[in-house]
Coordinates of C-alpha atoms in Angstrom, one line a residue:
X192 CA 0.0 0.0 0.0
X193 CA 2.7 2.5 0.7
X194 CA 4.2 1.9 -2.7
X195 CA 0.9 2.5 -4.4
X196 CA 0.5 5.7 -2.6
X197 CA 3.9 6.8 -3.7
X198 CA 3.0 6.0 -7.3
X199 CA -0.2 8.0 -7.1
X200 CA 1.6 11.0 -5.5
X201 CA 4.2 10.9 -8.4
X202 CA 1.5 10.8 -11.0
X203 CA -0.3 13.7 -9.5
X204 CA 3.0 15.6 -9.3
X205 CA 3.6 15.0 -13.0
X206 CA 0.2 16.2 -14.0
X207 CA 0.7 19.3 -11.9
X208 CA 4.0 20.0 -13.6
X209 CA 2.4 19.4 -17.0
X210 CA -0.3 21.9 -16.3
X211 CA 2.3 24.4 -15.1
X212 CA 4.3 24.0 -18.3
X213 CA 1.2 24.4 -20.5
X214 CA 0.3 27.5 -18.6
X215 CA 3.8 28.9 -19.0
X216 CA 3.7 28.2 -22.7
X217 CA 0.4 30.0 -23.1
X218 CA 1.8 32.9 -21.2
X219 CA 4.9 33.1 -23.5
X220 CA 2.6 32.9 -26.6
X221 CA 0.6 35.8 -25.3
X222 CA 3.9 37.7 -24.7
X223 CA 4.9 37.1 -28.3
X224 CA 1.7 38.4 -29.6
X225 CA 2.1 41.4 -27.4
X226 CA 5.7 41.9 -28.8
X227 CA 4.3 41.9 -32.3
X228 CA 1.8 44.5 -31.5
X229 CA 3.0 48.0 -32.8
X230 CA 1.5 49.7 -29.9
X231 CA 4.2 48.9 -27.5
X232 CA 7.4 50.9 -28.3
X233 CA 9.6 49.4 -25.6
X234 CA 8.8 45.8 -26.5
X235 CA 9.2 46.5 -30.2
X236 CA 12.7 48.0 -29.5
X237 CA 13.8 45.0 -27.5
X238 CA 12.6 42.6 -30.2
X239 CA 14.4 44.7 -32.9
X240 CA 17.7 44.6 -31.0
X241 CA 17.3 40.9 -30.6
X242 CA 16.7 40.3 -34.3
X243 CA 19.7 42.5 -35.2
X244 CA 21.9 40.5 -32.9
X245 CA 20.8 37.3 -34.5
X246 CA 21.4 38.7 -38.0
X247 CA 24.9 39.8 -37.2
X248 CA 25.7 36.4 -35.8
X249 CA 24.3 34.7 -38.9
X250 CA 26.5 36.9 -41.1
X251 CA 29.6 36.2 -39.0
X252 CA 28.9 32.5 -39.3
X253 CA 28.3 32.8 -43.0
X254 CA 31.5 34.7 -43.4
X255 CA 33.5 32.2 -41.4
X256 CA 32.1 29.2 -43.3
X257 CA 34.7 29.5 -46.1
X258 CA 37.2 31.7 -44.2
X259 CA 36.6 34.8 -46.3
X260 CA 34.6 37.9 -45.3
X261 CA 31.4 38.8 -47.2
X262 CA 31.7 42.3 -48.6
X263 CA 28.8 42.8 -51.0
X264 CA 25.3 41.6 -51.7
X265 CA 26.3 39.1 -54.2
X266 CA 28.5 37.1 -51.7
X267 CA 26.3 37.7 -48.6
X268 CA 23.1 35.6 -48.7
X269 CA 21.6 37.8 -45.9
X270 CA 22.7 41.1 -47.3
X271 CA 19.2 41.8 -48.8
X272 CA 17.6 41.4 -45.4
X273 CA 17.0 44.3 -43.0
X274 CA 16.5 44.1 -39.3
X275 CA 12.9 45.2 -39.6
X276 CA 12.1 42.6 -42.2
X277 CA 13.0 39.6 -39.9
X278 CA 10.1 37.7 -38.7
X279 CA 9.6 34.3 -37.1
X280 CA 10.0 32.5 -40.5
X281 CA 13.2 34.4 -41.1
X282 CA 14.5 33.5 -37.7
X283 CA 13.9 29.8 -38.4
X284 CA 15.7 30.1 -41.8
X285 CA 18.6 31.9 -40.1
X286 CA 18.8 29.1 -37.6
X287 CA 18.9 26.4 -40.3
X288 CA 21.5 28.4 -42.2
X289 CA 23.7 28.7 -39.2
X290 CA 23.4 25.0 -38.6
X291 CA 24.4 24.2 -42.2
X292 CA 27.3 26.6 -42.0
X293 CA 28.5 25.1 -38.8
X294 CA 28.5 21.7 -40.5
X295 CA 30.5 23.1 -43.4
X296 CA 32.9 24.6 -40.9
X297 CA 33.3 21.3 -39.2
X298 CA 34.1 19.6 -42.5
X299 CA 36.6 22.3 -43.4
X300 CA 38.3 21.9 -40.0
X301 CA 38.5 18.2 -40.6
X302 CA 40.0 18.7 -44.0
X303 CA 42.6 21.1 -42.6
X304 CA 43.4 18.6 -39.9
X305 CA 43.9 16.0 -42.6
X306 CA 46.2 18.3 -44.5
X307 CA 48.2 19.2 -41.4
X308 CA 48.6 15.5 -40.9
X309 CA 49.9 14.9 -44.4
X310 CA 52.3 17.9 -44.1
X311 CA 53.6 16.5 -40.8
X312 CA 54.2 13.1 -42.5
X313 CA 56.0 14.8 -45.4
X314 CA 58.2 16.8 -43.1
X315 CA 59.1 13.6 -41.3
X316 CA 60.0 11.9 -44.6
X317 CA 62.2 14.9 -45.6
X318 CA 63.9 14.8 -42.3
X319 CA 64.7 11.2 -42.8
X320 CA 66.1 11.9 -46.3
X321 CA 68.2 14.8 -45.0
X322 CA 69.7 12.5 -42.4
X323 CA 70.4 9.8 -45.0
X324 CA 72.1 12.5 -47.2
X325 CA 74.2 13.7 -44.3
X326 CA 75.3 10.1 -43.6
X327 CA 76.2 9.6 -47.3
X328 CA 78.1 12.9 -47.4
X329 CA 80.0 11.9 -44.3
X330 CA 80.9 8.6 -45.9
X331 CA 82.0 10.3 -49.1
X332 CA 84.2 12.7 -47.2
X333 CA 85.8 9.8 -45.4
X334 CA 86.4 7.9 -48.7
X335 CA 87.9 11.1 -50.3
X336 CA 90.2 11.5 -47.4
X337 CA 91.3 7.9 -47.6
X338 CA 91.8 8.2 -51.4
X339 CA 93.9 11.4 -50.9
X340 CA 96.0 9.6 -48.3
X341 CA 96.5 6.7 -50.6
X342 CA 97.6 9.0 -53.5
X343 CA 100.0 10.8 -51.2
X344 CA 101.5 7.5 -50.1
X345 CA 101.8 6.3 -53.8
X346 CA 103.6 9.6 -54.7
X347 CA 106.0 9.2 -51.8
X348 CA 106.7 5.6 -52.9
X349 CA 107.1 6.7 -56.5
X350 CA 109.5 9.4 -55.5
X351 CA 111.6 7.1 -53.4
X352 CA 111.6 4.5 -56.2
X353 CA 112.7 7.1 -58.7
X354 CA 115.5 8.3 -56.4
X355 CA 116.6 4.7 -55.9
X356 CA 116.6 4.1 -59.6
X357 CA 118.6 7.2 -60.3
X358 CA 121.1 6.1 -57.6
X359 CA 121.4 2.6 -59.1
X360 CA 121.5 3.7 -62.7
X361 CA 123.5 6.9 -62.1
X362 CA 121.2 8.6 -64.5
X363 CA 118.7 11.4 -63.9
X364 CA 115.1 11.4 -65.2
X365 CA 115.8 14.1 -67.7
X366 CA 118.8 12.2 -69.1
X367 CA 116.8 9.0 -69.3
X368 CA 114.0 10.8 -71.1
X369 CA 116.5 12.3 -73.6
X370 CA 118.1 9.0 -74.3
X371 CA 114.8 7.3 -74.8
X372 CA 113.6 10.0 -77.0
X373 CA 116.8 9.9 -79.1
X374 CA 116.5 6.2 -79.5
X375 CA 112.8 6.4 -80.4
X376 CA 113.6 9.2 -82.9
X377 CA 116.3 7.1 -84.5
X378 CA 114.0 4.1 -84.7
X379 CA 111.2 6.3 -86.1
X380 CA 113.5 7.7 -88.8
X381 CA 114.5 4.2 -89.8
X382 CA 110.8 3.0 -89.9
X383 CA 109.9 6.2 -91.9
X384 CA 112.6 5.5 -94.4
X385 CA 111.5 1.9 -94.7
X386 CA 107.9 2.9 -95.1
X387 CA 108.7 5.6 -97.6
X388 CA 110.7 3.1 -99.6
X389 CA 107.8 0.6 -99.6
X390 CA 105.3 3.4 -100.6
X391 CA 107.6 4.6 -103.4
X392 CA 108.1 1.1 -104.7
X393 CA 104.3 0.5 -104.7
X394 CA 103.7 3.8 -106.4
X395 CA 106.3 3.0 -109.0
X396 CA 104.8 -0.4 -109.7
X397 CA 101.4 1.2 -110.5
X398 CA 102.2 4.8 -111.6
X399 CA 105.6 4.6 -113.2
X400 CA 104.4 2.2 -115.8
X401 CA 101.4 4.3 -116.7
X402 CA 103.3 7.6 -116.8
X403 CA 106.1 6.0 -118.9
X404 CA 103.5 4.7 -121.4
X405 CA 101.8 8.1 -121.6
X406 CA 105.1 10.0 -122.2
X407 CA 106.5 7.4 -124.6
X408 CA 103.3 7.3 -126.6
X409 CA 103.2 11.1 -126.9
X410 CA 106.8 11.2 -128.0
X411 CA 106.3 8.4 -130.6
X412 CA 103.2 10.0 -132.0
X413 CA 105.0 13.4 -132.4
X414 CA 106.8 13.8 -135.7
X415 CA 109.1 16.8 -135.7
X416 CA 112.3 17.9 -137.3
X417 CA 115.4 17.8 -135.1
X418 CA 117.3 21.0 -135.9
X419 CA 119.5 23.6 -134.2
X420 CA 119.9 27.3 -135.0
X421 CA 122.5 29.8 -134.0
X422 CA 122.8 33.5 -133.5
X423 CA 124.8 34.0 -136.7
X424 CA 123.4 34.2 -140.2
X425 CA 125.3 33.6 -143.5
X426 CA 124.7 35.4 -146.8
X427 CA 126.0 33.7 -149.9
X428 CA 127.7 35.9 -152.5
X429 CA 128.0 35.4 -156.3
X430 CA 131.8 36.1 -156.1
X431 CA 134.4 37.4 -153.7
X432 CA 134.4 40.7 -155.7
X433 CA 131.1 41.5 -154.1
X434 CA 132.8 41.8 -150.6
X435 CA 134.6 44.9 -151.8
X436 CA 131.3 46.5 -153.0
X437 CA 129.7 45.6 -149.6
X438 CA 132.6 47.3 -147.8
X439 CA 132.6 50.3 -150.1
X440 CA 135.1 53.1 -150.4
X441 CA 136.9 53.4 -147.1
X442 CA 134.3 51.2 -145.5
X443 CA 131.5 53.6 -146.1
X444 CA 128.9 51.0 -147.1
X445 CA 129.6 48.5 -144.4
X446 CA 129.5 51.2 -141.7
X447 CA 126.2 52.6 -143.1
X448 CA 124.8 49.0 -143.2
X449 CA 125.7 48.3 -139.6
X450 CA 124.4 51.6 -138.4
X451 CA 121.0 51.3 -140.2
X452 CA 120.4 47.6 -139.4
X453 CA 122.1 47.3 -136.0
X454 CA 123.8 44.1 -137.2
X455 CA 127.5 43.4 -137.3
X456 CA 128.9 42.4 -140.7
X457 CA 131.9 40.0 -140.6
X458 CA 133.9 39.8 -143.8
X459 CA 136.7 37.2 -143.6
X460 CA 138.5 34.8 -145.8
X461 CA 135.5 32.5 -146.2
X462 CA 135.0 32.3 -149.9
X463 CA 131.8 33.8 -151.3
X464 CA 130.2 34.2 -147.8
X465 CA 129.5 37.1 -145.5
X466 CA 128.4 36.6 -141.8
X467 CA 125.8 38.7 -140.0
X468 CA 125.9 38.6 -136.2
X469 CA 123.2 40.2 -133.9
X470 CA 121.6 39.4 -130.6
X471 CA 118.2 40.3 -131.8
X472 CA 117.1 37.5 -134.3
X473 CA 114.4 39.7 -135.9
X474 CA 116.9 42.4 -136.7
X475 CA 119.4 39.8 -138.0
X476 CA 116.8 38.3 -140.3
X477 CA 115.8 41.7 -141.6
X478 CA 119.4 42.6 -142.3
X479 CA 120.0 39.2 -144.0
X480 CA 117.1 39.8 -146.4
X481 CA 118.3 43.4 -147.0
X482 CA 121.8 42.3 -147.9
X483 CA 120.5 39.5 -150.2
X484 CA 118.4 42.0 -152.2
X485 CA 121.3 44.5 -152.3
X486 CA 123.6 41.8 -153.6
X487 CA 121.1 40.7 -156.2
X488 CA 120.4 44.3 -157.3
X489 CA 124.1 45.3 -157.3
X490 CA 123.5 48.9 -156.2
X491 CA 125.0 49.2 -152.7
X492 CA 125.2 52.7 -151.1
X493 CA 123.8 54.2 -147.9
X494 CA 120.6 55.6 -149.4
X495 CA 119.8 52.3 -151.1
X496 CA 120.6 50.4 -147.9
X497 CA 118.1 52.5 -145.9
X498 CA 115.4 52.1 -148.5
X499 CA 115.7 48.3 -148.8
X500 CA 115.9 47.9 -145.0
X501 CA 112.6 49.8 -144.4
X502 CA 110.9 47.7 -147.0
X503 CA 112.2 44.4 -145.5
X504 CA 111.0 45.5 -142.1
X505 CA 107.4 45.4 -143.5
X506 CA 108.2 42.1 -145.1
X507 CA 109.4 40.6 -141.8
X508 CA 106.2 42.0 -140.0
X509 CA 104.0 40.2 -142.6
X510 CA 106.1 37.1 -142.2
X511 CA 105.6 37.1 -138.5
X512 CA 101.9 37.4 -138.9
X513 CA 101.8 34.5 -141.4
X514 CA 104.0 32.4 -139.0
X515 CA 101.6 33.1 -136.1
X516 CA 98.6 32.2 -138.2
X517 CA 100.2 29.0 -139.5
X518 CA 101.2 28.0 -136.0
X519 CA 97.7 28.7 -134.5
X520 CA 96.1 26.7 -137.4
X521 CA 98.5 23.8 -136.7
X522 CA 97.6 23.5 -133.0
X523 CA 93.9 24.3 -133.6
X524 CA 93.5 27.6 -131.8
X525 CA 91.2 30.1 -133.5
X526 CA 90.2 32.6 -130.7
X527 CA 93.5 34.2 -129.8
X528 CA 93.6 37.9 -129.4
X529 CA 95.0 39.6 -132.6
X530 CA 97.3 41.7 -130.5
X531 CA 99.4 38.6 -129.7
X532 CA 99.9 37.7 -133.4
X533 CA 103.0 39.9 -134.0
X534 CA 104.5 38.9 -130.6
X535 CA 103.9 35.2 -131.3
X536 CA 105.2 35.4 -134.9
X537 CA 108.4 37.0 -133.8
X538 CA 109.3 33.8 -132.0
X539 CA 110.0 32.2 -135.4
X540 CA 113.3 34.0 -135.4
X541 CA 114.2 33.3 -131.7
X542 CA 116.0 30.2 -130.4
X543 CA 116.6 28.7 -127.0
X544 CA 119.7 26.5 -126.7
X545 CA 119.6 26.3 -130.5
X546 CA 115.9 25.2 -130.6
X547 CA 113.5 27.4 -132.5
X548 CA 111.0 28.8 -129.9
X549 CA 108.0 28.8 -132.1
X550 CA 108.6 25.2 -133.2
X551 CA 109.1 24.4 -129.5
X552 CA 105.7 25.9 -128.7
X553 CA 104.0 23.9 -131.5
X554 CA 105.8 20.7 -130.4
X555 CA 104.9 21.3 -126.7
X556 CA 101.2 21.9 -127.6
X557 CA 101.0 18.6 -129.5
X558 CA 102.7 16.7 -126.6
X559 CA 100.3 18.3 -124.0
X560 CA 97.3 17.5 -126.2
X561 CA 98.4 13.8 -126.5
X562 CA 99.0 13.5 -122.7
X563 CA 95.7 15.3 -121.8
X564 CA 93.8 12.9 -124.0
X565 CA 95.3 9.9 -122.1
X566 CA 94.7 11.5 -118.7
X567 CA 91.1 12.6 -119.5
X568 CA 91.8 16.4 -119.1
X569 CA 90.6 19.3 -121.2
X570 CA 92.7 18.9 -124.4
X571 CA 92.0 22.5 -125.7
X572 CA 93.0 24.1 -122.4
X573 CA 96.2 22.0 -122.1
X574 CA 97.3 22.7 -125.7
X575 CA 96.6 26.4 -125.3
X576 CA 98.6 26.6 -122.1
X577 CA 101.6 24.7 -123.6
X578 CA 101.5 26.8 -126.8
X579 CA 101.7 30.1 -124.9
X580 CA 104.0 29.1 -122.1
X581 CA 107.1 30.7 -123.7
X582 CA 105.4 33.8 -124.9
X583 CA 107.6 36.0 -122.8
X584 CA 110.7 35.1 -124.8
X585 CA 109.5 37.4 -127.6
X586 CA 110.3 40.4 -125.4
X587 CA 113.7 41.9 -125.4
X588 CA 115.9 42.8 -122.4
X589 CA 114.1 46.1 -122.2
X590 CA 111.3 44.3 -120.3
X591 CA 112.4 43.3 -116.8
X592 CA 111.6 39.9 -115.3
X593 CA 111.8 36.3 -116.2
X594 CA 110.2 35.1 -119.4
X595 CA 107.6 33.1 -117.4
X596 CA 106.3 36.2 -115.5
X597 CA 106.6 38.4 -118.6
X598 CA 104.6 35.9 -120.6
X599 CA 102.0 35.7 -117.9
X600 CA 101.6 39.4 -117.8
X601 CA 101.2 39.5 -121.6
X602 CA 98.5 36.8 -121.5
X603 CA 96.7 38.5 -118.7
X604 CA 96.8 41.8 -120.6
X605 CA 95.3 40.3 -123.7
X606 CA 92.4 38.5 -121.8
X607 CA 93.6 35.0 -121.4
X608 CA 91.8 32.7 -118.9
X609 CA 93.4 32.8 -115.3
X610 CA 94.2 29.0 -115.6
X611 CA 96.2 29.7 -118.8
X612 CA 98.0 32.6 -117.1
X613 CA 98.8 30.4 -114.1
X614 CA 100.2 27.6 -116.3
X615 CA 102.5 30.1 -118.1
X616 CA 103.7 31.6 -114.8
X617 CA 104.3 28.3 -113.1
X618 CA 106.0 26.3 -115.9
X619 CA 109.4 27.0 -114.3
X620 CA 108.2 26.7 -110.7
X621 CA 108.5 30.4 -110.1
X622 CA 105.1 29.9 -108.5
X623 CA 103.7 26.7 -107.1
X624 CA 101.6 24.8 -109.7
X625 CA 98.0 24.6 -108.5
X626 CA 96.2 23.0 -111.5
X627 CA 96.7 19.8 -113.6
X628 CA 97.1 21.9 -116.7
X629 CA 100.0 23.8 -115.2
X630 CA 101.8 20.5 -114.3
X631 CA 101.1 19.1 -117.8
X632 CA 102.5 22.3 -119.3
X633 CA 105.7 21.7 -117.3
X634 CA 105.9 18.0 -118.5
X635 CA 105.3 19.0 -122.2
X636 CA 108.0 21.7 -122.0
X637 CA 110.5 19.2 -120.5
X638 CA 109.7 16.6 -123.1
X639 CA 110.1 19.0 -126.0
X640 CA 113.3 20.5 -124.7
X641 CA 114.8 17.3 -123.4
X642 CA 114.5 15.0 -126.4
X643 CA 117.7 14.2 -128.3
X644 CA 118.8 16.8 -130.7
X645 CA 116.3 19.4 -129.6
X646 CA 118.8 21.7 -127.8
X647 CA 122.4 22.2 -127.5
X648 CA 124.5 23.8 -124.7
X649 CA 127.9 25.2 -124.4
X650 CA 130.8 23.0 -123.2
X651 CA 131.5 25.4 -120.4
X652 CA 127.9 25.2 -119.1
X653 CA 128.0 21.4 -119.4
X654 CA 131.2 21.1 -117.4
X655 CA 129.9 23.4 -114.7
X656 CA 126.8 21.3 -114.4
X657 CA 128.8 18.1 -114.0
X658 CA 131.0 19.7 -111.3
X659 CA 128.1 21.0 -109.4
X660 CA 126.5 17.6 -109.4
X661 CA 129.5 16.1 -107.8
X662 CA 129.8 18.9 -105.3
X663 CA 126.2 18.4 -104.2
X664 CA 126.7 14.7 -103.6
X665 CA 130.0 15.2 -101.7
X666 CA 128.4 17.4 -99.1
X667 CA 126.6 14.5 -97.4
X668 CA 128.1 12.6 -94.6
X669 CA 129.4 9.1 -95.3
X670 CA 130.1 9.8 -99.0
X671 CA 133.4 8.4 -100.2
X672 CA 133.5 9.0 -104.0
X673 CA 131.1 10.6 -106.6
X674 CA 131.0 10.0 -110.4
X675 CA 128.9 12.0 -112.9
X676 CA 128.1 9.6 -115.7
X677 CA 126.2 9.5 -119.0
X678 CA 126.8 13.1 -119.8
X679 CA 125.3 14.2 -116.5
X680 CA 122.2 12.1 -116.7
X681 CA 123.3 9.9 -113.7
X682 CA 125.2 10.4 -110.5
X683 CA 126.9 7.4 -108.9
X684 CA 127.7 7.9 -105.2
X685 CA 130.0 5.5 -103.3
X686 CA 129.4 5.5 -99.5
X687 CA 131.3 4.1 -96.6
X688 CA 129.6 0.9 -95.4
X689 CA 130.7 1.3 -91.8
X690 CA 129.1 4.8 -91.6
X691 CA 126.0 4.4 -93.8
X692 CA 123.5 1.5 -93.5
X693 CA 121.0 0.4 -96.2
X694 CA 118.2 2.7 -95.0
X695 CA 120.5 5.6 -94.7
X696 CA 121.7 5.0 -98.2
X697 CA 118.1 5.4 -99.5
X698 CA 117.8 8.6 -97.5
X699 CA 121.0 10.0 -99.0
X700 CA 119.8 9.3 -102.5
X701 CA 116.5 11.1 -101.8
X702 CA 118.3 14.1 -100.3
X703 CA 120.7 14.4 -103.2
X704 CA 117.9 14.2 -105.8
X705 CA 115.9 16.9 -103.9
X706 CA 118.9 19.2 -103.7
X707 CA 119.6 18.8 -107.4
X708 CA 116.0 19.6 -108.3
X709 CA 116.2 22.8 -106.2
X710 CA 119.6 24.1 -107.3
X711 CA 120.1 23.1 -111.0
X712 CA 118.3 23.6 -114.2
X713 CA 118.5 20.7 -116.7
X714 CA 116.4 19.0 -119.4
X715 CA 114.9 15.6 -118.7
X716 CA 115.9 13.9 -115.5
X717 CA 119.0 12.9 -113.5
X718 CA 119.3 9.5 -111.9
X719 CA 120.9 9.3 -108.5
X720 CA 122.5 5.9 -107.6
X721 CA 124.0 5.3 -104.1
X722 CA 126.3 2.2 -103.9
X723 CA 127.1 0.6 -100.5
X724 CA 129.5 -2.3 -100.7
X725 CA 131.0 -4.3 -97.9
X726 CA 134.1 -6.4 -98.6
X727 CA 135.9 -8.9 -96.4
X728 CA 139.5 -9.6 -97.4
X729 CA 141.8 -12.2 -95.8
X730 CA 145.1 -13.6 -97.0
X731 CA 145.9 -17.3 -96.9
X732 CA 149.6 -18.0 -96.2

């Protein structure tokens, strides 16, 4: 029973509390209605302040939801609301909005916490890597120090070993290097000579045969007259009485003849012959024709001599033009500048070592054309260069310079191609040949001038050349005796076998040949033979 009473008392108490709560709620509802009424100024002011406070809190919450302040109506969802516009519905909306924004803030805080966690993990990883790098650097420093110590120890050992070797061998490092280099240089020279000899032998096997065939074929195919000319012309007379008429009274005619023509007249005991001597072959030929006509006419006096000489000068000029035209037609050149015709034709009366220069040019052109055809070069260019290579010999001593340079200047002045000018200028190696045509011009000139019977030289010059050949060979170490043989076409050199070995003998032969090429001028080629002979002699008693 007491328990039941306690239950009943509790139920009654609950009911009383419920009634009190209902009454309180009704009273609050009435107060709300009173607050909304516009008649009460104080209540309306309190409600207005309350709504304003709620609106500010909502805006602060909205601004903090994404961490950025709201500054305008576009970003602020509550910016369009005024404090007076807020009612109960608006308060509920604001409450829901604040709840949503708080949820967003919680999610952002969780994301930031997760990011901070990842950053902390990355920092830990970087810290571990930095420690590993520090450990590796320390290990490398230790290894480098050990390597430096090892190198220093090796240098000390090498220095002590070098000092010990110098003490034992009694030879410094510099002396040892010099001896080794000297020995290596000697061995290298011997190997170079051996290699050079092998290369030359191989080149001769292939190239010498072909070159010999080309040159021999060109010479065999060339048909020319072997003749020599001198600087003295002879004029035949019908009788010895004509010599007196040439001399004239008290030598008047002969003096007038020599003064007008510039030629020396030699009247001696040679029957029915008068000699004309002059350095200029054109003047000499003009004087010869003048004297022949005077002898045939029989009237010989100073006025007649001058008249005939002027007429024969025109005849010689015409003859030079015809000679140039005939020569150009023979070699097949048709586009030569007409200004070169008189110069080229005057070479008909000039000789070089007894060889007619114009015939030499024609012969050289044919040889160059034959060799150019075999070598596959431009035949017209090679023939033109060889034909014009001695053009400078037409000029007298009044023009300074060698005939090669004078001829090159003439060809350049009259519009010849630069390759032709270069071949003319280089045919005596006054400039280095740069084209195949220039080299072929040199070969054609040497073939034409070096063939038997083409040229002659004085005995004095011949003897001087032989003596110079022997002197060149004797200047080399180890040479015992020297013999110039075959009219200067071969040098035979005897060397001492105890001073010159086989390889050194080949080197001496090459040096002598090179020195001869640089110092002497000669037609054809000169063979250098070095003989090294070892003899062992013993007597049996």
